Amino acid sequence: MIAVIDKTKFYELFCFILTSARGCVDEPPIYGPLRLLDTYSRLIDALDEGSVDPFWQELKEQIDSYKNDAMYDAEGFVKAIDQTLAAVAQHIQEKGIEGEA
């Protein structure tokens, strides 16, 4: 399945990535991972509805539930990222990158 992104959403995401790069210069280091996770979330939101595999959509919802913890609980935030990565690794091992293995 080919996912399509609207041009306007693409440019909004592009601008977010660029401004995030600048923000990372002056912000606390923990904000870098936060911005990357927010980029993932925004990218999933920008794709056509129904074109995202349910695993990746659920992953977005999981990330959205903890990403702002970076500002209040850095240790918990990092632990949540590690758990997310473990889930991704398991998914890829079991089903492949596109969930079709």
CSV table of N, CA and C in Angstrom, one decimal:
chain,number,residue,atom,x,y,z
A,1,MET,N,0.8,-1.2,0.0
A,1,MET,CA,0.0,0.0,0.0
A,1,MET,C,0.9,1.2,0.0
A,2,ILE,N,0.6,2.2,-0.8
A,2,ILE,CA,1.3,3.4,-0.9
A,2,ILE,C,0.6,4.5,-0.1
A,3,ALA,N,1.3,5.1,0.8
A,3,ALA,CA,0.7,6.2,1.6
A,3,ALA,C,1.0,7.5,0.9
A,4,VAL,N,0.0,8.4,1.0
A,4,VAL,CA,0.1,9.7,0.3
A,4,VAL,C,0.0,10.8,1.4
A,5,ILE,N,0.9,11.8,1.2
A,5,ILE,CA,0.8,12.9,2.1
A,5,ILE,C,0.5,14.2,1.3
A,6,ASP,N,-0.5,14.9,1.8
A,6,ASP,CA,-0.9,16.2,1.1
A,6,ASP,C,0.3,17.2,1.1
A,7,LYS,N,0.4,18.0,0.0
A,7,LYS,CA,1.5,18.9,-0.1
A,7,LYS,C,1.5,19.9,1.1
A,8,THR,N,0.4,20.4,1.5
A,8,THR,CA,0.4,21.4,2.6
A,8,THR,C,0.9,20.7,3.9
A,9,LYS,N,0.4,19.5,4.1
A,9,LYS,CA,0.9,18.8,5.3
A,9,LYS,C,2.4,18.5,5.3
A,10,PHE,N,2.8,18.2,4.1
A,10,PHE,CA,4.3,17.9,3.9
A,10,PHE,C,5.1,19.2,4.2
A,11,TYR,N,4.7,20.3,3.7
A,11,TYR,CA,5.4,21.6,3.9
A,11,TYR,C,5.3,22.0,5.4
A,12,GLU,N,4.2,21.7,6.0
A,12,GLU,CA,4.1,22.0,7.5
A,12,GLU,C,5.0,21.1,8.3
A,13,LEU,N,5.1,19.9,7.9
A,13,LEU,CA,6.1,19.0,8.6
A,13,LEU,C,7.5,19.4,8.3
A,14,PHE,N,7.8,19.8,7.1
A,14,PHE,CA,9.1,20.2,6.7
A,14,PHE,C,9.5,21.4,7.6
A,15,CYS,N,8.6,22.4,7.7
A,15,CYS,CA,8.9,23.6,8.5
A,15,CYS,C,9.1,23.2,10.0
A,16,PHE,N,8.3,22.3,10.5
A,16,PHE,CA,8.4,21.8,11.9
A,16,PHE,C,9.8,21.2,12.1
A,17,ILE,N,10.3,20.4,11.1
A,17,ILE,CA,11.6,19.8,11.3
A,17,ILE,C,12.7,20.9,11.3
A,18,LEU,N,12.6,21.8,10.4
A,18,LEU,CA,13.6,22.9,10.3
A,18,LEU,C,13.6,23.7,11.6
A,19,THR,N,12.4,24.1,12.1
A,19,THR,CA,12.4,24.9,13.3
A,19,THR,C,12.8,24.1,14.5
A,20,SER,N,12.5,22.8,14.5
A,20,SER,CA,13.0,22.0,15.6
A,20,SER,C,14.5,21.9,15.6
A,21,ALA,N,15.1,21.8,14.4
A,21,ALA,CA,16.6,21.8,14.3
A,21,ALA,C,17.2,23.0,15.0
A,22,ARG,N,16.6,24.2,14.7
A,22,ARG,CA,17.0,25.4,15.4
A,22,ARG,C,16.8,25.4,16.9
A,23,GLY,N,15.6,24.9,17.2
A,23,GLY,CA,15.2,24.9,18.6
A,23,GLY,C,16.2,24.0,19.5
A,24,CYS,N,16.7,22.9,18.8
A,24,CYS,CA,17.6,22.0,19.6
A,24,CYS,C,18.9,22.7,19.9
A,25,VAL,N,19.2,23.8,19.3
A,25,VAL,CA,20.5,24.5,19.6
A,25,VAL,C,20.4,25.1,21.0
A,26,ASP,N,19.3,25.6,21.4
A,26,ASP,CA,19.2,26.4,22.6
A,26,ASP,C,18.4,25.6,23.7
A,27,GLU,N,17.7,24.6,23.4
A,27,GLU,CA,16.9,23.9,24.3
A,27,GLU,C,17.7,22.8,25.1
A,28,PRO,N,17.1,22.4,26.2
A,28,PRO,CA,17.7,21.3,27.0
A,28,PRO,C,17.9,20.1,26.1
A,29,PRO,N,18.9,19.3,26.2
A,29,PRO,CA,19.2,18.1,25.4
A,29,PRO,C,18.0,17.1,25.3
A,30,ILE,N,17.3,17.0,26.3
A,30,ILE,CA,16.2,16.0,26.3
A,30,ILE,C,15.1,16.4,25.3
A,31,TYR,N,15.0,17.7,24.9
A,31,TYR,CA,14.0,18.1,24.0
A,31,TYR,C,14.3,17.6,22.6
A,32,GLY,N,15.5,17.2,22.3
A,32,GLY,CA,15.8,16.6,20.9
A,32,GLY,C,15.0,15.3,20.7
A,33,PRO,N,15.1,14.4,21.6
A,33,PRO,CA,14.3,13.2,21.4
A,33,PRO,C,12.8,13.5,21.4
A,34,LEU,N,12.3,14.4,22.2
A,34,LEU,CA,10.9,14.9,22.2
A,34,LEU,C,10.5,15.4,20.8
A,35,ARG,N,11.4,16.2,20.2
A,35,ARG,CA,11.0,16.7,18.9
A,35,ARG,C,11.0,15.6,17.8
A,36,LEU,N,11.9,14.7,18.0
A,36,LEU,CA,11.9,13.6,17.0
A,36,LEU,C,10.6,12.7,17.1
A,37,LEU,N,10.2,12.5,18.3
A,37,LEU,CA,9.0,11.7,18.6
A,37,LEU,C,7.8,12.5,18.1
A,38,ASP,N,7.8,13.8,18.3
A,38,ASP,CA,6.7,14.7,17.8
A,38,ASP,C,6.7,14.6,16.3
A,39,THR,N,7.8,14.6,15.6
A,39,THR,CA,7.9,14.5,14.2
A,39,THR,C,7.3,13.2,13.7
A,40,TYR,N,7.6,12.1,14.4
A,40,TYR,CA,7.0,10.8,14.0
A,40,TYR,C,5.4,10.9,14.1
A,41,SER,N,5.0,11.5,15.2
A,41,SER,CA,3.5,11.6,15.4
A,41,SER,C,2.9,12.5,14.3
A,42,ARG,N,3.5,13.6,14.0
A,42,ARG,CA,3.0,14.5,12.9
A,42,ARG,C,3.0,13.8,11.6
A,43,LEU,N,4.0,13.0,11.3
A,43,LEU,CA,4.1,12.3,10.0
A,43,LEU,C,3.0,11.3,9.9
A,44,ILE,N,2.7,10.6,10.9
A,44,ILE,CA,1.6,9.6,10.9
A,44,ILE,C,0.3,10.4,10.7
A,45,ASP,N,0.1,11.5,11.4
A,45,ASP,CA,-1.1,12.3,11.2
A,45,ASP,C,-1.3,12.9,9.8
A,46,ALA,N,-0.1,13.1,9.1
A,46,ALA,CA,-0.2,13.7,7.8
A,46,ALA,C,-0.5,12.7,6.7
A,47,LEU,N,-0.3,11.4,7.0
A,47,LEU,CA,-0.6,10.4,5.9
A,47,LEU,C,-2.1,10.2,5.8
A,48,ASP,N,-2.5,9.8,4.6
A,48,ASP,CA,-3.9,9.5,4.3
A,48,ASP,C,-4.4,8.5,5.4
A,49,GLU,N,-5.6,8.8,5.8
A,49,GLU,CA,-6.3,8.0,6.8
A,49,GLU,C,-6.5,6.6,6.2
A,50,GLY,N,-6.2,5.6,6.9
A,50,GLY,CA,-6.3,4.2,6.4
A,50,GLY,C,-5.1,3.7,5.7
A,51,SER,N,-4.1,4.5,5.4
A,51,SER,CA,-2.9,4.1,4.7
A,51,SER,C,-1.8,3.7,5.7
A,52,VAL,N,-2.0,3.8,7.0
A,52,VAL,CA,-1.0,3.5,8.0
A,52,VAL,C,-1.4,2.2,8.6
A,53,ASP,N,-0.4,1.3,8.6
A,53,ASP,CA,-0.6,0.0,9.3
A,53,ASP,C,-1.0,0.2,10.8
A,54,PRO,N,-1.9,-0.6,11.3
A,54,PRO,CA,-2.4,-0.4,12.6
A,54,PRO,C,-1.3,-0.4,13.7
A,55,PHE,N,-0.2,-1.2,13.5
A,55,PHE,CA,0.9,-1.2,14.5
A,55,PHE,C,1.5,0.2,14.6
A,56,TRP,N,1.8,0.8,13.5
A,56,TRP,CA,2.4,2.1,13.5
A,56,TRP,C,1.5,3.2,14.0
A,57,GLN,N,0.2,3.1,13.8
A,57,GLN,CA,-0.8,4.0,14.4
A,57,GLN,C,-0.9,3.8,15.9
A,58,GLU,N,-0.9,2.6,16.3
A,58,GLU,CA,-0.9,2.4,17.8
A,58,GLU,C,0.4,2.9,18.4
A,59,LEU,N,1.5,2.7,17.7
A,59,LEU,CA,2.8,3.2,18.2
A,59,LEU,C,2.7,4.7,18.4
A,60,LYS,N,2.1,5.4,17.4
A,60,LYS,CA,1.9,6.9,17.5
A,60,LYS,C,1.1,7.2,18.8
A,61,GLU,N,0.0,6.5,19.0
A,61,GLU,CA,-0.8,6.8,20.2
A,61,GLU,C,0.0,6.5,21.5
A,62,GLN,N,0.8,5.5,21.5
A,62,GLN,CA,1.6,5.2,22.7
A,62,GLN,C,2.6,6.3,22.9
A,63,ILE,N,3.3,6.8,21.8
A,63,ILE,CA,4.3,7.9,21.9
A,63,ILE,C,3.6,9.1,22.4
A,64,ASP,N,2.4,9.4,21.8
A,64,ASP,CA,1.7,10.6,22.2
A,64,ASP,C,1.4,10.6,23.7
A,65,SER,N,1.2,9.4,24.3
A,65,SER,CA,0.8,9.3,25.7
A,65,SER,C,2.0,9.7,26.6
A,66,TYR,N,3.2,9.6,26.1
A,66,TYR,CA,4.3,9.8,27.0
A,66,TYR,C,5.3,10.9,26.6
A,67,LYS,N,5.2,11.4,25.4
A,67,LYS,CA,6.2,12.3,24.9
A,67,LYS,C,6.4,13.6,25.7
A,68,ASN,N,5.4,14.1,26.3
A,68,ASN,CA,5.5,15.3,27.1
A,68,ASN,C,6.2,15.1,28.4
A,69,ASP,N,6.3,13.8,28.8
A,69,ASP,CA,7.0,13.5,30.0
A,69,ASP,C,8.5,13.9,30.0
A,70,ALA,N,9.0,14.2,28.8
A,70,ALA,CA,10.4,14.7,28.7
A,70,ALA,C,10.6,15.9,29.6
A,71,MET,N,9.6,16.7,29.7
A,71,MET,CA,9.7,18.0,30.5
A,71,MET,C,9.6,17.8,32.0
A,72,TYR,N,9.1,16.7,32.4
A,72,TYR,CA,8.8,16.5,33.8
A,72,TYR,C,9.5,15.2,34.4
A,73,ASP,N,9.7,14.2,33.6
A,73,ASP,CA,10.2,12.9,34.1
A,73,ASP,C,11.1,12.3,33.0
A,74,ALA,N,12.4,12.9,33.0
A,74,ALA,CA,13.3,12.5,31.9
A,74,ALA,C,13.6,11.0,32.0
A,75,GLU,N,13.7,10.4,33.2
A,75,GLU,CA,14.1,9.0,33.4
A,75,GLU,C,12.9,8.2,32.9
A,76,GLY,N,11.7,8.5,33.2
A,76,GLY,CA,10.5,7.8,32.7
A,76,GLY,C,10.4,7.9,31.2
A,77,PHE,N,10.7,9.1,30.7
A,77,PHE,CA,10.6,9.3,29.3
A,77,PHE,C,11.6,8.4,28.5
A,78,VAL,N,12.8,8.3,29.0
A,78,VAL,CA,13.8,7.5,28.3
A,78,VAL,C,13.4,6.0,28.4
A,79,LYS,N,12.9,5.6,29.6
A,79,LYS,CA,12.4,4.2,29.7
A,79,LYS,C,11.3,3.9,28.8
A,80,ALA,N,10.4,4.9,28.6
A,80,ALA,CA,9.2,4.7,27.6
A,80,ALA,C,9.8,4.6,26.2
A,81,ILE,N,10.8,5.4,25.8
A,81,ILE,CA,11.4,5.2,24.5
A,81,ILE,C,12.0,3.9,24.3
A,82,ASP,N,12.7,3.4,25.3
A,82,ASP,CA,13.3,2.0,25.3
A,82,ASP,C,12.2,1.0,25.1
A,83,GLN,N,11.1,1.1,25.8
A,83,GLN,CA,10.0,0.1,25.6
A,83,GLN,C,9.4,0.2,24.2
A,84,THR,N,9.3,1.4,23.7
A,84,THR,CA,8.8,1.6,22.3
A,84,THR,C,9.7,0.9,21.3
A,85,LEU,N,11.0,1.1,21.5
A,85,LEU,CA,12.0,0.5,20.6
A,85,LEU,C,12.0,-1.0,20.7
A,86,ALA,N,11.8,-1.5,21.9
A,86,ALA,CA,11.7,-3.0,22.0
A,86,ALA,C,10.4,-3.5,21.3
A,87,ALA,N,9.3,-2.8,21.3
A,87,ALA,CA,8.1,-3.2,20.6
A,87,ALA,C,8.3,-3.2,19.1
A,88,VAL,N,9.0,-2.1,18.6
A,88,VAL,CA,9.3,-2.0,17.2
A,88,VAL,C,10.2,-3.2,16.8
A,89,ALA,N,11.2,-3.5,17.5
A,89,ALA,CA,12.2,-4.6,17.2
A,89,ALA,C,11.4,-5.9,17.1
A,90,GLN,N,10.5,-6.1,18.1
A,90,GLN,CA,9.8,-7.4,18.1
A,90,GLN,C,8.8,-7.4,16.9
A,91,HIS,N,8.2,-6.3,16.6
A,91,HIS,CA,7.2,-6.3,15.5
A,91,HIS,C,8.0,-6.6,14.2
A,92,ILE,N,9.1,-6.0,14.0
A,92,ILE,CA,9.9,-6.2,12.8
A,92,ILE,C,10.4,-7.7,12.7
A,93,GLN,N,10.8,-8.2,13.8
A,93,GLN,CA,11.3,-9.6,13.8
A,93,GLN,C,10.1,-10.6,13.4
A,94,GLU,N,9.0,-10.3,14.0
A,94,GLU,CA,7.8,-11.2,13.8
A,94,GLU,C,7.1,-11.0,12.4
A,95,LYS,N,7.0,-9.7,12.0
A,95,LYS,CA,6.2,-9.4,10.8
A,95,LYS,C,6.9,-8.7,9.7
A,96,GLY,N,8.1,-8.3,9.9
A,96,GLY,CA,8.8,-7.5,8.9
A,96,GLY,C,8.5,-6.0,9.0
A,97,ILE,N,9.2,-5.2,8.3
A,97,ILE,CA,9.0,-3.7,8.5
A,97,ILE,C,7.6,-3.2,8.1
A,98,GLU,N,7.0,-3.9,7.1
A,98,GLU,CA,5.7,-3.5,6.7
A,98,GLU,C,4.6,-4.3,7.3
A,99,GLY,N,4.9,-5.2,8.2
A,99,GLY,CA,3.9,-6.0,8.9
A,99,GLY,C,3.3,-7.1,8.0
A,100,GLU,N,4.1,-7.5,7.0
A,100,GLU,CA,3.5,-8.5,6.1
A,100,GLU,C,4.3,-9.8,6.1
A,101,ALA,N,5.3,-10.0,6.9
A,101,ALA,CA,6.2,-11.2,6.8
A,101,ALA,C,5.4,-12.4,7.4
